[in-house]
Amino acid sequence: MENVKPMADGGGTASWWRRSPRVQRILLVAPIPAVAVYVIGDVVSTVGYNGYSFRDQWISELTAFGSPVRPLMVTVILIHGVLLLAFSFGLLQVARRRSALWWIGAIGVAGFVVVGIPTHTFWAMNSRGMQPGFNDAMHATLSLVFSASIMATMILSAVAYRGWFRLYALASLAAVAFFGAASGIAIRGIDQDNTPWAGGFERIDAYTYFAWLVVLAVMVDRRELGGVRLTRRVGRRPWRGAPA
């Protein structure tokens, strides 16, 4: 039996690790724990914030300066972001160069650095009752950039995969745009502490996006790592874990 090298091109252990189907699969399923961490953090932080309204207050108010649960929710969002960063790297590995899927990964990497880290850390909003500052304006701006990047990646995913997934991605895009706009309108009364359904609309928006992320992860895993991708030639034996 011939000796099998980690990489046929002699790229070494590090190169093999990056291209390993097992590693790629781990990266591509990262949205599942990312969503789980975020949802659990949202619920736990809401319960731990006395007087906070799940329906009427934004998620950003959990990470706001002055929030008693800010350390917890900032940690949750950063873990969530790191997991999605891993997913983005996974997309860059399996996608064809400059394809729609590759651009989703590139936007994900850039978004984590430019928007994901600062939005809820350096530029978090102030809690209700506090004097608005420059950080509030920056938070609003970065949130708009983040929303635009989400919609762009949804459109790109519809380009990448046809059939039922394209319809699903476009329907998710419509829901995210509608409820995001509804939440933005509802939050305008924050100075008067009158924001009915601002949190409810935002959570429908966010959780629709999360559901799309998980479905996209499953789709990419099946389309890009199915069959031949999971087969390593050692004679004719398949890589362990490859689908029959």
mmCIF file of C-alpha atoms in Angstrom:
data_model
loop_
_atom_site.group_PDB
_atom_site.id
_atom_site.type_symbol
_atom_site.label_atom_id
_atom_site.label_comp_id
_atom_site.label_asym_id
_atom_site.label_seq_id
_atom_site.Cartn_x
_atom_site.Cartn_y
_atom_site.Cartn_z
ATOM 1 C CA MET A 1 0.000 0.000 0.000
ATOM 2 C CA GLU A 2 1.317 3.416 -0.904
ATOM 3 C CA ASN A 3 2.083 5.918 1.804
ATOM 4 C CA VAL A 4 -0.522 8.653 1.892
ATOM 5 C CA LYS A 5 0.784 12.186 2.341
ATOM 6 C CA PRO A 6 -1.286 14.756 4.210
ATOM 7 C CA MET A 7 -1.462 16.824 1.018
ATOM 8 C CA ALA A 8 -0.771 15.683 -2.500
ATOM 9 C CA ASP A 9 0.864 19.012 -3.323
ATOM 10 C CA GLY A 10 3.329 18.709 -0.438
ATOM 11 C CA GLY A 11 1.794 21.643 1.375
ATOM 12 C CA GLY A 12 2.619 20.160 4.776
ATOM 13 C CA THR A 13 0.602 19.520 7.901
ATOM 14 C CA ALA A 14 -0.751 23.074 8.193
ATOM 15 C CA SER A 15 -1.972 23.053 4.602
ATOM 16 C CA TRP A 16 -3.565 19.628 5.072
ATOM 17 C CA TRP A 17 -5.301 20.847 8.241
ATOM 18 C CA ARG A 18 -6.849 23.752 6.359
ATOM 19 C CA ARG A 19 -8.058 21.499 3.558
ATOM 20 C CA SER A 20 -9.147 18.527 5.644
ATOM 21 C CA PRO A 21 -12.826 17.672 5.041
ATOM 22 C CA ARG A 22 -13.202 17.030 8.755
ATOM 23 C CA VAL A 23 -11.921 20.487 9.649
ATOM 24 C CA GLN A 24 -14.008 22.103 6.922
ATOM 25 C CA ARG A 25 -17.106 20.342 8.214
ATOM 26 C CA ILE A 26 -16.453 21.600 11.750
ATOM 27 C CA LEU A 27 -16.151 25.156 10.421
ATOM 28 C CA LEU A 28 -19.269 24.865 8.293
ATOM 29 C CA VAL A 29 -21.510 23.707 11.148
ATOM 30 C CA ALA A 30 -20.347 26.568 13.412
ATOM 31 C CA PRO A 31 -23.606 28.556 12.881
ATOM 32 C CA ILE A 32 -25.508 25.907 14.868
ATOM 33 C CA PRO A 33 -23.684 26.491 18.202
ATOM 34 C CA ALA A 34 -23.439 30.208 17.332
ATOM 35 C CA VAL A 35 -27.218 30.505 17.184
ATOM 36 C CA ALA A 36 -27.695 28.349 20.291
ATOM 37 C CA VAL A 37 -25.287 30.500 22.315
ATOM 38 C CA TYR A 38 -26.989 33.714 21.201
ATOM 39 C CA VAL A 39 -30.549 32.555 21.924
ATOM 40 C CA ILE A 40 -29.612 31.189 25.355
ATOM 41 C CA GLY A 41 -27.738 34.404 26.151
ATOM 42 C CA ASP A 42 -30.700 36.504 25.048
ATOM 43 C CA VAL A 43 -33.103 34.595 27.287
ATOM 44 C CA VAL A 44 -30.792 34.438 30.330
ATOM 45 C CA SER A 45 -29.865 38.124 30.037
ATOM 46 C CA THR A 46 -33.530 39.117 29.730
ATOM 47 C CA VAL A 47 -34.420 37.163 32.868
ATOM 48 C CA GLY A 48 -31.482 38.666 34.752
ATOM 49 C CA TYR A 49 -32.308 42.274 33.799
ATOM 50 C CA ASN A 50 -34.987 43.453 36.231
ATOM 51 C CA GLY A 51 -37.607 45.552 34.431
ATOM 52 C CA TYR A 52 -36.377 44.696 30.932
ATOM 53 C CA SER A 53 -39.085 43.998 28.339
ATOM 54 C CA PHE A 54 -38.387 41.183 25.859
ATOM 55 C CA ARG A 55 -41.148 42.588 23.665
ATOM 56 C CA ASP A 56 -40.530 46.340 23.879
ATOM 57 C CA GLN A 57 -36.756 46.729 24.206
ATOM 58 C CA TRP A 58 -33.942 46.114 21.736
ATOM 59 C CA ILE A 59 -31.365 43.367 22.123
ATOM 60 C CA SER A 60 -28.757 46.135 22.032
ATOM 61 C CA GLU A 61 -30.119 47.394 25.346
ATOM 62 C CA LEU A 62 -28.788 44.234 26.974
ATOM 63 C CA THR A 63 -25.225 45.241 25.986
ATOM 64 C CA ALA A 64 -25.787 48.972 26.567
ATOM 65 C CA PHE A 65 -23.617 51.001 28.890
ATOM 66 C CA GLY A 66 -25.424 50.933 32.219
ATOM 67 C CA SER A 67 -27.026 47.533 31.631
ATOM 68 C CA PRO A 68 -26.584 45.140 34.594
ATOM 69 C CA VAL A 69 -26.184 42.200 32.195
ATOM 70 C CA ARG A 70 -23.774 43.942 29.813
ATOM 71 C CA PRO A 71 -20.718 41.732 30.664
ATOM 72 C CA LEU A 72 -22.739 38.549 30.095
ATOM 73 C CA MET A 73 -24.364 39.587 26.833
ATOM 74 C CA VAL A 74 -21.186 41.131 25.386
ATOM 75 C CA THR A 75 -19.416 37.823 26.073
ATOM 76 C CA VAL A 76 -22.268 35.910 24.430
ATOM 77 C CA ILE A 77 -22.200 38.106 21.329
ATOM 78 C CA LEU A 78 -18.412 37.852 21.002
ATOM 79 C CA ILE A 79 -18.548 34.028 21.228
ATOM 80 C CA HIS A 80 -21.353 34.098 18.680
ATOM 81 C CA GLY A 81 -19.238 36.302 16.418
ATOM 82 C CA VAL A 82 -16.141 34.104 16.683
ATOM 83 C CA LEU A 83 -18.182 31.036 15.698
ATOM 84 C CA LEU A 84 -19.600 32.864 12.681
ATOM 85 C CA LEU A 85 -16.074 33.971 11.816
ATOM 86 C CA ALA A 86 -15.100 30.276 11.762
ATOM 87 C CA PHE A 87 -18.042 29.627 9.423
ATOM 88 C CA SER A 88 -16.868 32.429 7.144
ATOM 89 C CA PHE A 89 -13.388 30.890 6.928
ATOM 90 C CA GLY A 90 -15.019 27.560 6.123
ATOM 91 C CA LEU A 91 -16.904 29.171 3.238
ATOM 92 C CA LEU A 92 -13.705 30.708 1.884
ATOM 93 C CA GLN A 93 -12.073 27.267 1.915
ATOM 94 C CA VAL A 94 -14.790 25.344 0.075
ATOM 95 C CA ALA A 95 -16.028 28.021 -2.337
ATOM 96 C CA ARG A 96 -14.687 28.732 -5.792
ATOM 97 C CA ARG A 97 -12.636 31.900 -5.901
ATOM 98 C CA ARG A 98 -14.794 35.031 -6.254
ATOM 99 C CA SER A 99 -18.007 32.979 -6.406
ATOM 100 C CA ALA A 100 -21.185 34.088 -4.575
ATOM 101 C CA LEU A 101 -20.359 31.697 -1.743
ATOM 102 C CA TRP A 102 -16.817 33.094 -1.491
ATOM 103 C CA TRP A 103 -18.188 36.624 -1.171
ATOM 104 C CA ILE A 104 -20.470 35.528 1.680
ATOM 105 C CA GLY A 105 -17.376 34.306 3.512
ATOM 106 C CA ALA A 106 -15.424 37.472 2.730
ATOM 107 C CA ILE A 107 -18.259 39.699 3.974
ATOM 108 C CA GLY A 108 -18.455 37.578 7.127
ATOM 109 C CA VAL A 109 -14.752 38.007 7.895
ATOM 110 C CA ALA A 110 -14.791 41.748 7.208
ATOM 111 C CA GLY A 111 -18.045 42.193 9.111
ATOM 112 C CA PHE A 112 -16.670 40.575 12.262
ATOM 113 C CA VAL A 113 -13.645 42.879 12.352
ATOM 114 C CA VAL A 114 -15.291 46.114 11.195
ATOM 115 C CA VAL A 115 -18.787 45.743 12.687
ATOM 116 C CA GLY A 116 -19.089 42.669 14.921
ATOM 117 C CA ILE A 117 -16.489 43.602 17.530
ATOM 118 C CA PRO A 118 -17.054 47.367 17.950
ATOM 119 C CA THR A 119 -20.874 47.512 17.755
ATOM 120 C CA HIS A 120 -21.484 46.054 21.221
ATOM 121 C CA THR A 121 -18.128 46.844 22.840
ATOM 122 C CA PHE A 122 -16.589 50.243 22.070
ATOM 123 C CA TRP A 123 -19.715 51.713 20.473
ATOM 124 C CA ALA A 124 -22.505 50.168 22.539
ATOM 125 C CA MET A 125 -25.551 52.394 23.044
ATOM 126 C CA ASN A 126 -26.390 54.068 26.355
ATOM 127 C CA SER A 127 -29.174 52.665 28.515
ATOM 128 C CA ARG A 128 -32.531 54.411 28.618
ATOM 129 C CA GLY A 129 -32.482 57.446 30.865
ATOM 130 C CA MET A 130 -28.818 58.183 30.154
ATOM 131 C CA GLN A 131 -27.760 61.146 28.049
ATOM 132 C CA PRO A 132 -27.236 60.036 24.403
ATOM 133 C CA GLY A 133 -23.655 60.382 23.198
ATOM 134 C CA PHE A 134 -21.431 59.854 20.178
ATOM 135 C CA ASN A 135 -21.384 56.141 20.942
ATOM 136 C CA ASP A 136 -25.154 55.998 20.306
ATOM 137 C CA ALA A 137 -24.698 57.514 16.852
ATOM 138 C CA MET A 138 -21.866 55.096 16.067
ATOM 139 C CA HIS A 139 -23.908 52.151 17.323
ATOM 140 C CA ALA A 140 -26.817 53.117 15.068
ATOM 141 C CA THR A 141 -24.500 53.526 12.066
ATOM 142 C CA LEU A 142 -22.740 50.190 12.609
ATOM 143 C CA SER A 143 -26.089 48.467 13.117
ATOM 144 C CA LEU A 144 -27.238 49.761 9.731
ATOM 145 C CA VAL A 145 -24.019 48.508 8.126
ATOM 146 C CA PHE A 146 -24.541 45.119 9.765
ATOM 147 C CA SER A 147 -28.134 44.932 8.504
ATOM 148 C CA ALA A 148 -26.995 45.808 4.984
ATOM 149 C CA SER A 149 -24.328 43.080 5.102
ATOM 150 C CA ILE A 150 -26.916 40.506 6.216
ATOM 151 C CA MET A 151 -29.207 41.369 3.318
ATOM 152 C CA ALA A 152 -26.276 41.255 0.896
ATOM 153 C CA THR A 153 -25.273 37.768 2.043
ATOM 154 C CA MET A 154 -28.868 36.556 1.765
ATOM 155 C CA ILE A 155 -29.000 37.775 -1.825
ATOM 156 C CA LEU A 156 -25.660 36.114 -2.557
ATOM 157 C CA SER A 157 -26.884 32.828 -1.070
ATOM 158 C CA ALA A 158 -29.888 32.961 -3.404
ATOM 159 C CA VAL A 159 -27.443 33.379 -6.288
ATOM 160 C CA ALA A 160 -25.273 30.493 -5.076
ATOM 161 C CA TYR A 161 -28.049 27.899 -4.732
ATOM 162 C CA ARG A 162 -31.145 27.577 -6.891
ATOM 163 C CA GLY A 163 -34.425 25.772 -6.309
ATOM 164 C CA TRP A 164 -36.215 25.774 -2.965
ATOM 165 C CA PHE A 165 -33.280 27.376 -1.141
ATOM 166 C CA ARG A 166 -33.388 30.425 -3.420
ATOM 167 C CA LEU A 167 -37.067 30.936 -2.582
ATOM 168 C CA TYR A 168 -36.337 30.413 1.112
ATOM 169 C CA ALA A 169 -33.438 32.911 1.087
ATOM 170 C CA LEU A 170 -35.530 35.571 -0.670
ATOM 171 C CA ALA A 171 -38.452 35.026 1.715
ATOM 172 C CA SER A 172 -36.050 35.355 4.667
ATOM 173 C CA LEU A 173 -34.641 38.526 3.128
ATOM 174 C CA ALA A 174 -38.141 40.014 2.860
ATOM 175 C CA ALA A 175 -38.903 39.132 6.496
ATOM 176 C CA VAL A 176 -35.603 40.572 7.743
ATOM 177 C CA ALA A 177 -36.147 43.806 5.797
ATOM 178 C CA PHE A 178 -39.749 44.196 6.969
ATOM 179 C CA PHE A 179 -39.279 43.459 10.660
ATOM 180 C CA GLY A 180 -35.980 45.334 10.772
ATOM 181 C CA ALA A 181 -37.745 48.430 9.436
ATOM 182 C CA ALA A 182 -40.663 47.916 11.852
ATOM 183 C CA SER A 183 -38.268 47.689 14.787
ATOM 184 C CA GLY A 184 -36.451 50.814 13.631
ATOM 185 C CA ILE A 185 -39.721 52.732 13.540
ATOM 186 C CA ALA A 186 -40.809 51.423 16.957
ATOM 187 C CA ILE A 187 -37.540 52.429 18.654
ATOM 188 C CA ARG A 188 -37.979 56.095 17.700
ATOM 189 C CA GLY A 189 -39.898 56.673 20.918
ATOM 190 C CA ILE A 190 -36.968 55.650 23.118
ATOM 191 C CA ASP A 191 -36.524 59.173 24.513
ATOM 192 C CA GLN A 192 -40.098 58.991 25.798
ATOM 193 C CA ASP A 193 -39.602 55.367 26.927
ATOM 194 C CA ASN A 194 -42.392 54.378 24.565
ATOM 195 C CA THR A 195 -41.210 51.666 22.154
ATOM 196 C CA PRO A 196 -44.024 49.089 21.813
ATOM 197 C CA TRP A 197 -42.885 45.904 20.038
ATOM 198 C CA ALA A 198 -39.412 47.269 19.241
ATOM 199 C CA GLY A 199 -37.830 44.175 20.812
ATOM 200 C CA GLY A 200 -40.400 41.758 19.430
ATOM 201 C CA PHE A 201 -39.931 42.964 15.865
ATOM 202 C CA GLU A 202 -36.140 42.963 16.223
ATOM 203 C CA ARG A 203 -36.140 39.406 17.537
ATOM 204 C CA ILE A 204 -38.291 38.169 14.657
ATOM 205 C CA ASP A 205 -35.758 39.873 12.389
ATOM 206 C CA ALA A 206 -32.761 38.349 14.210
ATOM 207 C CA TYR A 207 -34.159 34.846 14.600
ATOM 208 C CA THR A 208 -35.206 34.736 10.939
ATOM 209 C CA TYR A 209 -31.596 35.544 10.079
ATOM 210 C CA PHE A 210 -30.376 32.844 12.483
ATOM 211 C CA ALA A 211 -32.666 30.234 10.906
ATOM 212 C CA TRP A 212 -31.332 31.179 7.461
ATOM 213 C CA LEU A 213 -27.758 30.812 8.744
ATOM 214 C CA VAL A 214 -28.402 27.277 9.983
ATOM 215 C CA VAL A 215 -30.150 26.246 6.756
ATOM 216 C CA LEU A 216 -27.297 27.760 4.713
ATOM 217 C CA ALA A 217 -24.749 25.846 6.792
ATOM 218 C CA VAL A 218 -26.559 22.563 6.132
ATOM 219 C CA MET A 219 -26.879 23.386 2.428
ATOM 220 C CA VAL A 220 -23.177 24.215 2.056
ATOM 221 C CA ASP A 221 -22.172 21.100 3.981
ATOM 222 C CA ARG A 222 -24.246 18.868 1.712
ATOM 223 C CA ARG A 223 -23.420 20.581 -1.576
ATOM 224 C CA GLU A 224 -19.745 21.348 -1.061
ATOM 225 C CA LEU A 225 -18.603 18.488 1.181
ATOM 226 C CA GLY A 226 -20.877 15.716 -0.061
ATOM 227 C CA GLY A 227 -19.720 12.620 -1.959
ATOM 228 C CA VAL A 228 -16.357 13.109 -3.601
ATOM 229 C CA ARG A 229 -15.222 15.821 -1.179
ATOM 230 C CA LEU A 230 -15.386 13.387 1.721
ATOM 231 C CA THR A 231 -13.435 10.652 -0.043
ATOM 232 C CA ARG A 232 -9.728 10.263 0.520
ATOM 233 C CA ARG A 233 -8.032 7.789 -1.740
ATOM 234 C CA VAL A 234 -6.211 5.111 0.223
ATOM 235 C CA GLY A 235 -6.594 2.527 -2.488
ATOM 236 C CA ARG A 236 -10.375 2.806 -2.877
ATOM 237 C CA ARG A 237 -11.346 3.132 0.778
ATOM 238 C CA PRO A 238 -13.573 6.117 1.635
ATOM 239 C CA TRP A 239 -12.730 8.636 4.301
ATOM 240 C CA ARG A 240 -14.365 7.565 7.584
ATOM 241 C CA GLY A 241 -17.635 9.371 8.017
ATOM 242 C CA ALA A 242 -18.236 9.783 4.277
ATOM 243 C CA PRO A 243 -21.867 9.323 3.253
ATOM 244 C CA ALA A 244 -22.704 6.024 1.586
#
